[in-house]
Amino acid sequence: MEAIRLFQGYLWHPKEDPWDLKALLPQEVLGARLLLDEVPPPTPFFEDGTPTHTQRFYQLTLLVLTEKPPRP
């Protein structure tokens, strides 16, 4: 079995907001698995200079599991 990554990115929200993104998002989207892992902020500041330590960051990965390797 092989995992093929379709998409990877970040989601974030203010630390004081009690959102549970794992409960809000589906574990599967059209047959692809959705992984959500809390991670430290990838940078110390946003582009506008706001510190990122005030946010909770999640790495979101959408992948599909397959028996066949993808074609080149």
PDB file of C-alpha atoms in Angstrom:
ATOM      1  CA  MET A   1       0.000   0.000   0.000  1.00  0.00           C
ATOM      2  CA  GLU A   2       1.277   3.440  -0.920  1.00  0.00           C
ATOM      3  CA  ALA A   3       0.186   6.889   0.243  1.00  0.00           C
ATOM      4  CA  ILE A   4       0.035   9.679  -2.331  1.00  0.00           C
ATOM      5  CA  ARG A   5      -0.118  13.224  -0.969  1.00  0.00           C
ATOM      6  CA  LEU A   6      -2.697  15.338  -2.801  1.00  0.00           C
ATOM      7  CA  PHE A   7      -2.500  18.510  -0.721  1.00  0.00           C
ATOM      8  CA  GLN A   8      -0.625  19.823   2.298  1.00  0.00           C
ATOM      9  CA  GLY A   9      -1.053  23.150   4.052  1.00  0.00           C
ATOM     10  CA  TYR A  10      -1.699  24.913   7.342  1.00  0.00           C
ATOM     11  CA  LEU A  11      -4.810  25.913   9.238  1.00  0.00           C
ATOM     12  CA  TRP A  12      -4.748  28.139  12.291  1.00  0.00           C
ATOM     13  CA  HIS A  13      -6.991  29.925  14.734  1.00  0.00           C
ATOM     14  CA  PRO A  14      -6.527  32.083  17.859  1.00  0.00           C
ATOM     15  CA  LYS A  15      -5.438  30.067  20.890  1.00  0.00           C
ATOM     16  CA  GLU A  16      -8.276  31.440  23.016  1.00  0.00           C
ATOM     17  CA  ASP A  17     -10.939  30.067  20.624  1.00  0.00           C
ATOM     18  CA  PRO A  18     -12.000  26.591  21.811  1.00  0.00           C
ATOM     19  CA  TRP A  19     -12.311  25.052  18.338  1.00  0.00           C
ATOM     20  CA  ASP A  20     -11.649  21.355  17.960  1.00  0.00           C
ATOM     21  CA  LEU A  21     -10.780  21.159  14.262  1.00  0.00           C
ATOM     22  CA  LYS A  22     -10.411  17.372  14.389  1.00  0.00           C
ATOM     23  CA  ALA A  23     -14.072  17.159  15.431  1.00  0.00           C
ATOM     24  CA  LEU A  24     -15.199  19.758  12.866  1.00  0.00           C
ATOM     25  CA  LEU A  25     -13.491  18.280   9.784  1.00  0.00           C
ATOM     26  CA  PRO A  26     -14.239  14.901   8.198  1.00  0.00           C
ATOM     27  CA  GLN A  27     -11.630  12.135   8.339  1.00  0.00           C
ATOM     28  CA  GLU A  28     -12.262  11.295   4.696  1.00  0.00           C
ATOM     29  CA  VAL A  29     -13.054  13.449   1.641  1.00  0.00           C
ATOM     30  CA  LEU A  30     -14.213  11.671  -1.538  1.00  0.00           C
ATOM     31  CA  GLY A  31     -12.135   8.598  -0.653  1.00  0.00           C
ATOM     32  CA  ALA A  32      -9.016  10.560   0.357  1.00  0.00           C
ATOM     33  CA  ARG A  33      -7.815  10.592   3.975  1.00  0.00           C
ATOM     34  CA  LEU A  34      -7.604  13.877   5.838  1.00  0.00           C
ATOM     35  CA  LEU A  35      -4.837  14.124   8.440  1.00  0.00           C
ATOM     36  CA  LEU A  36      -4.723  17.028  10.872  1.00  0.00           C
ATOM     37  CA  ASP A  37      -1.776  17.414  13.243  1.00  0.00           C
ATOM     38  CA  GLU A  38      -1.148  20.280  15.641  1.00  0.00           C
ATOM     39  CA  VAL A  39       2.298  21.750  14.947  1.00  0.00           C
ATOM     40  CA  PRO A  40       4.363  24.680  16.243  1.00  0.00           C
ATOM     41  CA  PRO A  41       4.028  27.884  14.191  1.00  0.00           C
ATOM     42  CA  PRO A  42       6.081  27.523  10.985  1.00  0.00           C
ATOM     43  CA  THR A  43       7.293  31.144  11.219  1.00  0.00           C
ATOM     44  CA  PRO A  44       7.595  33.561  14.170  1.00  0.00           C
ATOM     45  CA  PHE A  45       5.471  36.285  12.508  1.00  0.00           C
ATOM     46  CA  PHE A  46       2.737  36.668   9.894  1.00  0.00           C
ATOM     47  CA  GLU A  47       3.435  38.921   6.878  1.00  0.00           C
ATOM     48  CA  ASP A  48       1.836  41.885   8.674  1.00  0.00           C
ATOM     49  CA  GLY A  49       4.187  41.497  11.680  1.00  0.00           C
ATOM     50  CA  THR A  50       1.648  39.838  14.006  1.00  0.00           C
ATOM     51  CA  PRO A  51       3.341  37.214  16.215  1.00  0.00           C
ATOM     52  CA  THR A  52       2.216  33.678  15.371  1.00  0.00           C
ATOM     53  CA  HIS A  53       2.537  32.425  18.966  1.00  0.00           C
ATOM     54  CA  THR A  54      -1.007  33.746  19.576  1.00  0.00           C
ATOM     55  CA  GLN A  55      -2.412  31.074  17.218  1.00  0.00           C
ATOM     56  CA  ARG A  56      -2.811  27.282  17.222  1.00  0.00           C
ATOM     57  CA  PHE A  57      -1.425  25.795  14.001  1.00  0.00           C
ATOM     58  CA  TYR A  58      -2.369  22.534  12.319  1.00  0.00           C
ATOM     59  CA  GLN A  59      -0.753  20.837   9.363  1.00  0.00           C
ATOM     60  CA  LEU A  60      -3.466  19.504   7.082  1.00  0.00           C
ATOM     61  CA  THR A  61      -2.586  16.680   4.694  1.00  0.00           C
ATOM     62  CA  LEU A  62      -4.958  15.126   2.184  1.00  0.00           C
ATOM     63  CA  LEU A  63      -3.758  11.774   0.861  1.00  0.00           C
ATOM     64  CA  VAL A  64      -5.046   8.740  -0.933  1.00  0.00           C
ATOM     65  CA  LEU A  65      -4.000   5.151  -0.201  1.00  0.00           C
ATOM     66  CA  THR A  66      -3.488   2.971  -3.247  1.00  0.00           C
ATOM     67  CA  GLU A  67      -2.180  -0.442  -4.219  1.00  0.00           C
ATOM     68  CA  LYS A  68      -0.983   0.846  -7.605  1.00  0.00           C
ATOM     69  CA  PRO A  69       1.874   3.318  -7.811  1.00  0.00           C
ATOM     70  CA  PRO A  70       1.044   6.493  -9.758  1.00  0.00           C
ATOM     71  CA  ARG A  71       2.149   6.790 -13.364  1.00  0.00           C
ATOM     72  CA  PRO A  72       5.132   9.041 -14.069  1.00  0.00           C
TER      73      PRO A  72
END
